[in-house]
Coordinates of C-alpha atoms and ligand atoms in Angstrom, one line a residue:
M92 CA 103.1 90.0 87.8
C93 CA 101.2 86.7 87.7
G94 CA 98.4 86.5 90.3
I95 CA 97.8 83.3 92.3
V96 CA 94.8 82.3 94.3
G97 CA 94.3 79.0 96.1
Y98 CA 91.2 78.0 98.1
V99 CA 90.2 75.0 100.3
G100 CA 86.8 75.1 102.1
N101 CA 84.0 73.0 103.3
E102 CA 81.6 73.3 100.5
T103 CA 81.4 74.0 96.8
G104 CA 81.8 77.6 95.7
A105 CA 85.6 77.5 95.1
K106 CA 85.0 78.6 91.5
D107 CA 83.5 82.0 92.3
I108 CA 85.8 82.6 95.2
I109 CA 88.8 82.0 93.1
L110 CA 87.5 84.1 90.2
G111 CA 86.8 86.9 92.6
G112 CA 90.3 86.6 94.0
L113 CA 91.8 86.7 90.6
K114 CA 89.9 89.9 89.8
S115 CA 91.3 91.5 92.9
L116 CA 94.7 90.7 91.6
E117 CA 94.1 92.1 88.1
Y118 CA 96.2 95.1 89.0
R119 CA 99.3 92.9 88.9
G120 CA 99.1 92.8 85.1
Y121 CA 98.2 89.6 83.1
D122 CA 97.4 88.4 79.6
S123 CA 95.6 85.1 80.3
A124 CA 93.8 83.5 83.2
G125 CA 92.9 80.0 84.4
I126 CA 91.4 77.9 87.1
A127 CA 91.7 74.3 88.1
L128 CA 89.3 72.5 90.5
I129 CA 89.0 69.0 91.8
C130 CA 85.6 68.0 90.6
K131 CA 84.3 64.6 91.7
G132 CA 87.8 63.4 92.3
K133 CA 89.3 64.6 89.0
I134 CA 91.2 67.7 88.2
E135 CA 89.3 69.9 85.7
V136 CA 91.1 72.9 84.1
R137 CA 89.7 75.9 82.3
K138 CA 91.9 78.6 80.9
K139 CA 91.7 81.4 78.4
V140 CA 93.9 84.1 76.9
G141 CA 92.9 87.7 77.6
E142 CA 90.8 89.2 80.3
I143 CA 89.2 87.2 83.2
S144 CA 85.9 87.9 81.5
N145 CA 87.0 85.5 78.7
L146 CA 87.6 82.9 81.4
E147 CA 84.2 83.5 82.9
K148 CA 82.6 82.7 79.6
I149 CA 83.9 79.1 79.7
V150 CA 83.3 78.3 83.4
G151 CA 79.5 78.7 83.6
D152 CA 78.8 74.9 83.8
P153 CA 77.5 74.4 87.3
S154 CA 79.1 71.0 87.5
F155 CA 82.4 72.8 87.2
D156 CA 82.7 73.7 90.9
S157 CA 84.3 72.3 94.0
N158 CA 85.5 73.0 97.5
I159 CA 89.1 73.2 96.4
G160 CA 91.0 74.8 93.6
I161 CA 93.8 77.0 92.3
G162 CA 93.7 80.0 89.9
H163 CA 96.1 82.1 88.1
T164 CA 96.5 85.3 86.0
R165 CA 99.6 85.0 83.8
W166 CA 102.0 87.7 82.7
A167 CA 103.9 86.0 79.9
T168 CA 107.6 85.4 80.2
H169 CA 108.3 82.1 78.3
G170 CA 105.8 81.5 75.5
V171 CA 103.3 83.9 74.0
P172 CA 100.0 84.7 75.7
S173 CA 97.7 81.8 74.6
D174 CA 95.1 79.4 76.0
I175 CA 97.7 76.6 76.0
N176 CA 100.4 78.6 77.8
A177 CA 97.9 79.9 80.4
H178 CA 98.1 78.3 83.9
P179 CA 97.2 76.0 85.6
H180 CA 99.4 73.3 84.1
C181 CA 99.0 69.6 84.8
N182 CA 101.2 66.5 84.8
S183 CA 100.7 63.8 82.2
D184 CA 97.8 61.9 83.8
E185 CA 96.3 65.1 85.1
T186 CA 96.3 64.0 88.8
L187 CA 98.3 67.1 89.7
S188 CA 98.0 70.8 88.8
I189 CA 100.1 73.8 89.5
V190 CA 100.2 77.6 89.2
H191 CA 103.5 79.5 89.1
N192 CA 104.7 83.1 89.4
G193 CA 108.4 83.7 88.5
I194 CA 110.9 82.2 86.2
I195 CA 112.5 78.7 86.3
E196 CA 116.0 79.3 85.0
N197 CA 117.0 75.7 84.5
Y198 CA 113.7 74.6 83.0
M199 CA 115.3 73.6 79.7
E200 CA 117.6 71.1 81.3
I201 CA 114.8 69.7 83.5
K202 CA 112.5 69.5 80.5
E203 CA 115.1 67.5 78.4
Q204 CA 115.6 65.1 81.3
L205 CA 111.8 64.6 81.7
V206 CA 111.4 63.9 78.0
R207 CA 114.5 61.6 77.9
E208 CA 113.9 59.6 81.1
H209 CA 110.1 59.7 81.4
D210 CA 109.0 60.1 77.8
I211 CA 106.8 63.1 78.8
T212 CA 105.1 65.2 76.2
F213 CA 104.9 68.9 76.9
K214 CA 101.9 70.9 75.8
S215 CA 103.0 74.5 76.3
D216 CA 106.0 76.6 75.7
T217 CA 106.2 77.7 79.3
D218 CA 109.0 77.2 81.8
S219 CA 106.2 76.5 84.4
E220 CA 105.0 73.3 82.9
V221 CA 108.2 71.5 83.9
I222 CA 107.1 72.0 87.5
A223 CA 103.9 70.1 87.0
H224 CA 105.7 67.1 85.4
L225 CA 108.5 67.2 87.8
L226 CA 106.1 67.1 90.7
G227 CA 104.2 64.3 89.0
V228 CA 107.3 62.1 88.7
Y229 CA 108.3 62.8 92.3
F230 CA 104.8 62.1 93.6
D231 CA 104.8 58.8 91.7
E232 CA 108.1 57.9 93.4
C233 CA 107.3 59.1 97.0
G234 CA 103.5 59.0 97.2
D235 CA 103.3 62.3 99.1
L236 CA 102.5 65.7 97.7
Q237 CA 104.4 67.6 100.4
D238 CA 107.5 65.5 99.8
A239 CA 107.2 65.9 96.1
V240 CA 107.0 69.7 96.4
A241 CA 109.9 69.9 98.8
R242 CA 112.0 67.7 96.4
A243 CA 111.1 69.8 93.4
T244 CA 112.2 73.0 95.1
K245 CA 115.7 71.5 95.4
R246 CA 115.8 70.7 91.7
I247 CA 114.5 74.0 90.3
R248 CA 116.5 77.2 90.1
G249 CA 115.1 80.7 89.7
T250 CA 112.3 82.7 91.3
Y251 CA 109.0 81.2 92.1
T252 CA 105.8 81.0 94.0
I253 CA 104.2 77.7 93.3
V254 CA 100.8 76.4 94.5
A255 CA 100.1 72.8 93.8
M256 CA 97.2 70.4 94.3
S257 CA 96.5 66.8 93.5
S258 CA 93.4 64.7 93.1
R259 CA 95.3 62.0 95.0
E260 CA 95.3 64.2 98.1
P261 CA 92.2 66.2 97.5
D262 CA 92.0 67.9 100.9
K263 CA 95.0 70.3 100.5
I264 CA 96.8 72.9 98.5
I265 CA 100.6 73.3 99.0
G266 CA 102.5 76.5 98.4
V267 CA 106.2 77.3 98.3
R268 CA 108.1 80.5 97.5
K269 CA 111.5 81.9 96.6
D270 CA 111.8 85.6 95.9
T271 CA 108.2 86.2 94.8
P272 CA 105.3 86.8 97.3
L273 CA 103.0 84.3 98.9
V274 CA 100.5 84.9 101.7
A275 CA 98.2 82.5 103.5
G276 CA 94.8 83.7 104.7
L277 CA 93.0 82.1 107.7
G278 CA 89.2 82.0 107.1
K279 CA 86.2 80.5 108.8
G280 CA 85.9 76.9 107.6
C281 CA 88.2 77.7 104.7
N282 CA 91.7 78.9 104.1
F283 CA 93.6 80.6 101.3
L284 CA 96.9 81.0 99.5
A285 CA 97.5 84.0 97.3
S286 CA 100.1 86.4 95.8
D287 CA 98.6 89.3 97.7
I288 CA 96.0 90.0 100.5
P289 CA 93.2 91.6 98.4
A290 CA 92.6 88.2 96.8
F291 CA 91.0 86.9 100.0
L292 CA 90.4 90.1 102.1
K293 CA 86.6 89.7 101.7
Y294 CA 86.8 86.5 103.6
S295 CA 89.8 86.9 105.9
G296 CA 92.0 89.7 107.3
Q297 CA 94.2 87.2 109.3
V298 CA 97.3 86.6 107.3
Y299 CA 100.5 84.6 107.5
F300 CA 103.4 85.9 105.5
I301 CA 105.3 83.0 104.0
E302 CA 109.0 83.5 104.0
N303 CA 111.5 82.5 101.3
G304 CA 112.2 78.8 101.2
E305 CA 109.2 77.9 103.3
L306 CA 106.5 75.4 102.3
V307 CA 102.9 75.9 103.4
V308 CA 100.3 73.2 103.6
V309 CA 96.7 74.5 103.6
T310 CA 93.6 72.4 104.3
K311 CA 90.1 73.7 105.2
D312 CA 91.0 73.4 108.9
D313 CA 94.5 74.7 109.2
I314 CA 97.6 76.3 107.7
R315 CA 100.9 74.7 108.6
I316 CA 104.2 76.2 107.6
F317 CA 107.5 74.2 107.3
D318 CA 111.1 75.0 106.7
T319 CA 113.2 73.3 104.1
E320 CA 114.0 70.5 106.5
R321 CA 110.3 69.8 107.1
N322 CA 110.4 71.3 110.6
E323 CA 107.1 73.0 111.5
I324 CA 107.4 76.8 112.1
H325 CA 105.3 78.9 114.4
R326 CA 104.3 82.2 112.7
D327 CA 102.3 85.0 114.3
V328 CA 99.1 86.0 112.5
F329 CA 99.2 89.5 111.0
H330 CA 95.9 91.3 111.3
V331 CA 95.1 93.5 108.3
T332 CA 93.8 96.9 109.3
W333 CA 92.6 98.2 106.0
D334 CA 89.2 97.0 104.7
V335 CA 87.9 95.8 101.4
D336 CA 86.7 99.3 100.5
A337 CA 90.2 100.5 100.5
A338 CA 90.9 98.0 97.7
E339 CA 87.8 98.9 95.7
K340 CA 87.0 101.8 93.5
G341 CA 84.6 103.6 95.9
G342 CA 82.6 105.4 93.2
Y343 CA 85.5 106.5 91.0
E344 CA 85.7 105.3 87.5
H345 CA 89.3 104.1 87.9
F346 CA 91.5 103.1 90.7
M347 CA 94.1 105.6 89.4
L348 CA 91.7 108.6 89.8
K349 CA 90.7 107.3 93.3
E350 CA 94.3 107.0 94.3
I351 CA 95.1 110.5 93.0
H352 CA 92.4 111.8 95.3
E353 CA 93.6 109.8 98.2
Q354 CA 96.9 111.6 98.3
P355 CA 96.0 114.2 101.0
A356 CA 94.9 111.3 103.3
G357 CA 98.0 109.2 102.5
I358 CA 100.4 112.2 103.1
E359 CA 98.6 113.1 106.3
E360 CA 98.8 109.5 107.6
T361 CA 102.5 109.1 106.7
L362 CA 103.2 112.4 108.5
T363 CA 101.1 111.6 111.6
R364 CA 102.9 108.3 112.1
R365 CA 106.3 110.1 112.2
L366 CA 105.7 113.4 113.8
D367 CA 105.7 113.9 117.6
D368 CA 103.3 116.3 119.3
D369 CA 106.1 118.8 119.5
G370 CA 106.6 118.7 115.8
L371 CA 109.8 116.6 115.7
V372 CA 110.4 113.7 113.4
N373 CA 110.4 110.4 115.3
L374 CA 112.0 107.3 113.9
D375 CA 110.4 105.0 116.5
G376 CA 111.1 101.4 115.7
I377 CA 114.0 102.5 113.5
N378 CA 117.3 101.7 115.1
M379 CA 119.4 104.5 113.8
T380 CA 121.3 106.4 116.4
K381 CA 123.0 109.8 116.1
E382 CA 126.4 107.9 116.0
D383 CA 125.2 105.7 113.2
I384 CA 124.1 108.7 111.2
S385 CA 127.3 110.6 111.7
K386 CA 129.2 107.5 110.6
F387 CA 127.6 107.4 107.1
N388 CA 129.7 109.1 104.5
K389 CA 127.5 108.2 101.6
I390 CA 123.9 107.3 100.8
Y391 CA 122.7 105.2 97.9
I392 CA 119.0 105.5 97.1
V393 CA 118.1 102.6 94.9
A394 CA 114.7 101.9 93.3
C395 CA 112.9 101.4 90.0
G396 CA 110.4 103.6 88.0
T397 CA 108.3 105.9 90.0
A398 CA 110.1 104.9 93.2
Y399 CA 113.4 105.9 91.6
H400 CA 111.9 109.3 90.8
A401 CA 111.0 109.7 94.4
G402 CA 114.6 108.9 95.2
L403 CA 115.8 111.7 93.0
V404 CA 113.7 114.2 95.0
G405 CA 115.2 112.5 98.1
K406 CA 118.7 113.4 96.9
Y407 CA 117.8 117.1 96.8
A408 CA 116.3 117.0 100.3
I409 CA 119.0 115.0 102.0
E410 CA 122.0 116.7 100.4
K411 CA 120.5 120.2 101.1
M412 CA 119.5 119.4 104.7
A413 CA 121.8 116.7 106.0
K414 CA 124.8 117.5 103.8
I415 CA 125.6 113.9 102.9
T416 CA 126.5 112.9 99.4
V417 CA 123.6 110.9 97.9
E418 CA 123.7 108.8 94.8
V419 CA 120.5 107.7 93.2
D420 CA 120.6 104.5 91.1
V421 CA 118.2 102.5 89.1
A422 CA 118.2 99.1 90.8
S423 CA 118.8 97.1 87.6
E424 CA 122.0 99.0 87.0
F425 CA 123.2 99.2 90.6
R426 CA 123.4 95.5 90.9
Y427 CA 125.4 94.9 87.8
R428 CA 128.2 97.4 88.4
D429 CA 130.6 97.3 91.2
P430 CA 129.1 100.0 93.5
L431 CA 131.4 101.4 96.2
V432 CA 129.5 100.2 99.2
D433 CA 130.9 99.5 102.7
E434 CA 130.0 99.8 106.4
K435 CA 129.9 103.5 106.1
T436 CA 127.1 103.4 103.5
L437 CA 123.5 103.9 104.1
F438 CA 121.5 102.1 101.5
I439 CA 117.9 103.3 101.0
A440 CA 115.6 101.1 99.0
I441 CA 112.3 102.6 97.9
S442 CA 109.5 100.3 96.7
Q443 CA 105.8 100.5 96.9
S444 CA 105.2 96.7 96.5
G445 CA 108.4 95.7 98.4
E446 CA 108.6 92.8 95.9
T447 CA 110.4 94.4 92.9
Q448 CA 113.1 91.8 92.0
D449 CA 115.7 94.3 90.9
T450 CA 115.4 96.4 94.1
L451 CA 115.5 93.3 96.3
Q452 CA 118.6 92.0 94.6
A453 CA 120.3 95.4 94.8
L454 CA 119.4 95.5 98.5
R455 CA 121.0 92.0 99.0
L456 CA 124.1 93.1 97.2
A457 CA 124.4 96.2 99.4
R458 CA 123.9 94.2 102.6
S459 CA 126.5 91.7 101.5
K460 CA 129.0 94.5 101.2
G461 CA 128.2 95.7 104.8
A462 CA 125.8 98.6 104.1
R463 CA 123.1 99.5 106.5
V464 CA 119.7 99.1 104.8
L465 CA 116.7 101.3 105.4
S466 CA 113.7 100.7 103.2
V467 CA 110.8 102.9 102.3
V468 CA 108.0 100.5 101.6
N469 CA 104.2 100.5 101.3
V470 CA 103.3 96.9 101.6
I471 CA 103.7 95.7 105.1
G472 CA 105.6 92.4 105.5
S473 CA 106.8 92.4 101.9
S474 CA 110.2 91.0 101.0
V475 CA 112.1 94.3 100.8
A476 CA 110.7 95.2 104.2
R477 CA 111.6 91.9 105.8
E478 CA 115.2 91.9 104.4
S479 CA 116.0 95.5 105.5
D480 CA 117.6 96.5 108.8
D481 CA 114.9 99.1 109.3
V482 CA 111.7 100.0 107.5
F483 CA 110.1 103.4 107.0
Y484 CA 106.5 102.5 105.9
T485 CA 104.6 104.8 103.7
W486 CA 100.9 104.8 104.8
A487 CA 99.4 105.2 101.4
G488 CA 97.0 102.3 101.8
P489 CA 96.7 99.7 99.0
E490 CA 97.7 101.0 95.6
I491 CA 95.9 99.0 92.9
A492 CA 96.3 101.0 89.7
V493 CA 99.5 100.0 87.9
A494 CA 100.4 103.7 87.6
S495 CA 101.8 104.8 90.9
T496 CA 100.5 108.0 92.3
K497 CA 99.8 108.0 96.1
A498 CA 102.8 105.7 96.6
Y499 CA 105.0 108.4 95.0
T500 CA 103.8 111.3 97.1
T501 CA 104.0 109.3 100.4
Q502 CA 107.5 108.2 99.4
L503 CA 108.4 111.9 99.0
V504 CA 107.1 112.6 102.5
C505 CA 109.4 109.8 103.8
M506 CA 112.3 111.3 102.0
Y507 CA 111.7 114.7 103.6
L508 CA 111.3 113.2 107.0
I509 CA 114.5 111.1 106.7
A510 CA 116.4 114.2 105.5
L511 CA 115.1 116.3 108.4
Y512 CA 115.9 113.6 110.9
M513 CA 119.4 113.1 109.7
A514 CA 120.0 116.8 109.5
K515 CA 118.9 117.3 113.1
A516 CA 121.0 114.4 114.2
K517 CA 124.1 115.8 112.4
G518 CA 123.4 119.4 113.5
T519 CA 123.4 120.6 109.9
I520 CA 120.0 122.3 110.1
E521 CA 118.8 125.5 111.8
D522 CA 115.9 125.0 114.1
A523 CA 113.7 127.7 112.3
Y524 CA 114.3 126.1 108.9
Y525 CA 113.5 122.6 110.3
R526 CA 110.2 123.9 111.7
M527 CA 109.4 125.7 108.5
I528 CA 109.8 122.5 106.4
I529 CA 107.6 120.5 108.9
N530 CA 104.9 123.2 108.7
E531 CA 105.1 123.2 105.0
L532 CA 104.7 119.4 104.9
K533 CA 101.7 119.6 107.3
G534 CA 100.1 122.2 105.0
I535 CA 100.3 120.0 101.8
P536 CA 97.0 118.0 102.2
E537 CA 95.1 121.2 102.4
K538 CA 96.9 122.7 99.4
L539 CA 96.3 119.6 97.3
N540 CA 92.6 120.5 97.5
M541 CA 93.4 123.7 95.6
V542 CA 95.2 121.7 93.0
F543 CA 92.2 119.3 92.7
S544 CA 89.9 122.3 92.1
Q545 CA 91.6 122.8 88.7
E546 CA 90.7 119.2 87.7
K547 CA 88.2 120.4 85.0
E548 CA 90.7 122.7 83.4
I549 CA 93.3 120.0 83.4
E550 CA 90.8 117.7 81.8
K551 CA 90.1 120.3 79.1
I552 CA 93.9 120.6 78.3
A553 CA 94.1 116.8 78.2
E554 CA 91.2 116.7 75.7
Q555 CA 93.0 119.3 73.5
F556 CA 96.2 117.3 73.4
H557 CA 95.1 113.7 73.6
R558 CA 95.8 113.0 69.9
Q559 CA 99.4 114.1 70.3
N560 CA 102.1 111.6 69.3
E561 CA 104.8 113.0 71.5
M562 CA 105.3 115.3 74.4
F563 CA 108.1 116.8 76.4
F564 CA 108.6 117.6 80.1
I565 CA 111.2 120.1 81.3
G566 CA 112.1 121.6 84.6
R567 CA 115.1 122.9 86.6
G568 CA 116.2 121.8 90.1
V569 CA 113.8 119.6 91.8
D570 CA 111.3 120.2 89.0
S571 CA 113.5 118.3 86.7
A572 CA 113.1 115.2 88.9
V573 CA 109.3 115.7 88.9
S574 CA 109.3 116.1 85.1
L575 CA 110.6 112.5 84.8
E576 CA 107.7 111.3 86.8
G577 CA 105.2 113.3 84.8
S578 CA 106.6 111.9 81.6
L579 CA 106.5 108.3 82.9
K580 CA 102.9 108.7 84.0
L581 CA 101.9 109.9 80.5
K582 CA 103.7 107.2 78.5
E583 CA 102.7 104.3 80.7
I584 CA 99.0 104.8 80.6
S585 CA 98.4 106.8 77.4
Y586 CA 101.2 105.2 75.2
I587 CA 102.2 108.7 74.0
N588 CA 105.9 108.9 73.4
S589 CA 107.0 111.3 76.1
F590 CA 110.4 112.5 77.1
A591 CA 111.7 114.4 80.1
I592 CA 114.9 116.5 80.2
A593 CA 116.5 119.0 82.5
A594 CA 115.5 122.3 80.9
G595 CA 119.1 123.5 80.8
E596 CA 120.1 120.4 78.7
L597 CA 117.6 121.3 76.0
K598 CA 120.0 123.3 73.9
H599 CA 122.6 120.5 74.0
G600 CA 120.6 118.4 71.6
T601 CA 116.9 117.9 72.2
I602 CA 115.9 121.4 71.0
A603 CA 116.5 120.1 67.5
L604 CA 113.2 118.2 67.8
V605 CA 111.2 121.3 68.5
E606 CA 108.9 122.5 65.7
N607 CA 105.5 124.1 65.2
G608 CA 103.0 122.5 67.6
T609 CA 105.5 120.5 69.7
V610 CA 103.9 120.3 73.2
F611 CA 105.9 120.9 76.3
F612 CA 105.1 120.7 80.0
A613 CA 107.3 123.3 81.6
L614 CA 107.6 122.9 85.4
A615 CA 108.6 126.2 86.8
T616 CA 107.9 126.2 90.5
Q617 CA 111.3 127.1 91.9
D618 CA 111.4 130.8 92.9
G619 CA 115.2 131.0 92.4
L620 CA 115.0 129.4 89.0
A621 CA 111.9 131.1 87.5
E622 CA 113.9 133.5 85.3
K623 CA 116.0 130.7 83.9
M624 CA 112.9 128.7 83.2
G625 CA 111.4 131.7 81.6
S626 CA 114.3 131.8 79.1
N627 CA 113.9 128.1 78.3
I628 CA 110.2 128.7 77.6
E629 CA 111.1 131.6 75.3
E630 CA 113.6 129.4 73.5
I631 CA 111.1 126.7 72.7
K632 CA 108.2 129.0 72.0
A633 CA 110.4 130.9 69.5
R634 CA 110.6 127.5 67.6
G635 CA 106.8 127.0 67.6
A636 CA 106.3 125.0 70.8
Y637 CA 103.0 125.0 72.7
V638 CA 103.8 125.3 76.4
I639 CA 101.7 124.2 79.4
A640 CA 103.4 125.5 82.5
V641 CA 103.0 124.5 86.1
A642 CA 103.9 127.4 88.4
K643 CA 103.3 128.8 91.8
E644 CA 100.2 131.0 92.3
G645 CA 101.1 134.6 91.4
S646 CA 104.0 133.7 89.2
R647 CA 103.2 136.3 86.4
L648 CA 106.4 135.8 84.5
I649 CA 105.7 132.2 83.8
A650 CA 101.9 132.6 83.3
D651 CA 102.5 135.3 80.7
L652 CA 105.0 133.3 78.7
A653 CA 103.1 130.0 78.7
D654 CA 100.1 129.1 76.6
N655 CA 98.4 127.5 79.6
C656 CA 99.4 127.7 83.2
I657 CA 98.3 125.4 86.0
F658 CA 98.9 126.9 89.4
I659 CA 100.0 125.2 92.6
P660 CA 99.6 127.1 95.9
K661 CA 102.5 129.1 97.3
C662 CA 104.8 127.0 99.3
A663 CA 108.5 126.5 100.0
D664 CA 110.5 125.4 97.0
E665 CA 111.7 122.3 98.7
V666 CA 108.2 120.7 99.0
T667 CA 106.8 121.7 95.6
P668 CA 107.1 118.1 94.1
L669 CA 104.3 117.0 96.4
L670 CA 102.0 119.5 94.6
T671 CA 103.5 119.7 91.1
V672 CA 103.2 116.0 90.4
V673 CA 99.4 116.0 90.9
P674 CA 98.4 118.0 87.8
L675 CA 100.8 115.8 85.8
Q676 CA 99.1 112.7 87.2
M677 CA 95.7 114.1 86.3
F678 CA 96.8 115.2 82.8
A679 CA 98.1 111.7 82.1
Y680 CA 94.9 110.2 83.5
Y681 CA 92.6 112.3 81.3
V682 CA 94.7 111.9 78.2
A683 CA 94.6 108.2 78.6
K684 CA 90.8 108.3 79.2
F685 CA 90.3 110.4 76.0
R686 CA 92.4 107.9 74.1
G687 CA 90.3 105.0 75.4
C688 CA 93.2 103.3 77.1
N689 CA 93.0 100.7 79.8
I690 CA 94.0 103.1 82.5
D691 CA 94.4 100.8 85.6
K692 CA 96.0 98.0 83.6
P693 CA 98.1 99.4 80.9
K694 CA 99.4 97.0 78.3
N695 CA 102.6 95.1 78.9
L696 CA 102.9 96.4 82.5
A697 CA 102.6 94.7 85.9
K698 CA 102.1 96.3 89.3
S699 CA 104.6 94.2 91.0
V700 CA 107.6 93.4 88.9
T701 CA 108.8 90.1 90.4
V702 CA 111.1 89.1 87.6
E703 CA 114.4 90.6 86.6
Ligands
AGP876 C1 105.0 103.5 87.8 O1 103.8 104.0 87.7 C2 105.1 102.0 87.9 N1 104.1 101.4 88.6 C3 106.5 101.5 88.1 O2 107.5 102.4 87.6 C4 106.9 101.3 89.6 O3 107.1 102.4 90.3 C5 108.2 100.4 89.6 O4 108.0 99.2 88.9 C6 108.7 100.1 91.0 O5 107.7 99.4 91.7 P1 107.9 99.3 93.3 O6 107.7 100.6 93.9 O7 106.7 98.3 93.7 O8 109.2 98.7 93.6

């Protein structure tokens, strides 16, 4: 949500650098964009509702450029998407400008006070504008931007990343954060602040992660980080290993398609990092002893959206292999009930971004109750990673498309490896079975190529059904967890109303919706459940449904019953989700393409959901 870019350098050029940075953050989701520069000693703001291309149309004037500026892509929370509500916002005399990501919970009370005591007129309906005016008042009182920002953070409540600059101190931008991300980039003769690394990766791979409550002062020459008491903090620089290409489309029409095809590499990398030469799972850097593992009597896996779906597969794997009860919870629900968590609980948070507010808050709740927290995260140094006892990184590389694909499959790999490790530590797994699962995992990247070879057929099926208004996904066992992910993929990028249900549940209500031409995806990859799935397919076909099945190669029973059948290569039932999900991702992709949807940036969605 909301993307922030701040730049200070030696020479003019800030406009293009900030615009480029905002484009790299488009994946976060936004509905308006804006930029503020200090031009000849005065703050100049340009902002526009809609795509960044709309903003580009109004910033062409060459005199609108500078060596310092801030930019923003807004995802509306308070106030509709509009030019006025777009960021940056300024104080009354326009000597100060801010951009903000997050929500200021007490903005109304601050606004009333500013109107009452300072006669300030507000232009927008946003909560963020109060920050600009509050800073303006404090700056007038103390004459120092850093002090003003520090004071403002004591007055506001909520979640925020704020970046501010003032024409009265035109050599610096100042950032501060609470619960939403902020990184600083160290360039040559220039420095950056941003919501995420891709915003400045073209210029700098040297990064400082700014922690909650910290304030960072950025000039062209240095980056200085302070705690709330204004003590300077030493922070090690993090060197980014992935390059700009990894965050670009590399010849694919969309990031989503590129990321679907990057899954073999992501899976391989995640496995390589955690498998020893002798084929055993290593949890190097994770401080979980055999004793710790045998102490756990319950595991909570908590996450949102796709990451939650990965958790559901994790439950199957952990319960089957390590014989520990696993509960999988949606983070926004977990945090508002009274979950039974104590020192014997292992809490596993799964999050691609590591910044999802609900997951982060659930994690904090679990920690406060004494749970041990292990997170499965893709973004190194993110909030979830930093606040966990241990981190199991997925090595998917940067995922830019809003629809998660390679993050999901690498999260699944982590779930299997955690299950195997715990099972071995507890002695609940036979050696041969352990080795068999490891070999199956190692074989997945190769098998994915066979799935990719059916891309054309999947595209054809997508063309046939892209005008559909609704679709259903069914499965049994672990296929029922994957059906949820297939359904989410389809609805989020194609806007088709799709619904996933455990196949056995159909006849308890949902079958009432089946009529001539109703389209079903039937996932039938589990050897032991093939006949049961066959019966479910018969039941819906008898009522006129059109069935597209996903089954293992050679599964004649399912192929004969279904109208179309997409095959995955033969493999152990346990690991099928790593293969089954891919045709579903491709189907969603092509349906969305035939419908002319904005695939990488679906409407109303954001990549990183940093508000509750
Ligand atoms: C799915 O395609 C979405 N991107 C969404 O459901 C996502 O998985 C969810 O918002 C959780 O995000 P996280 O993994 O960054 O925590």
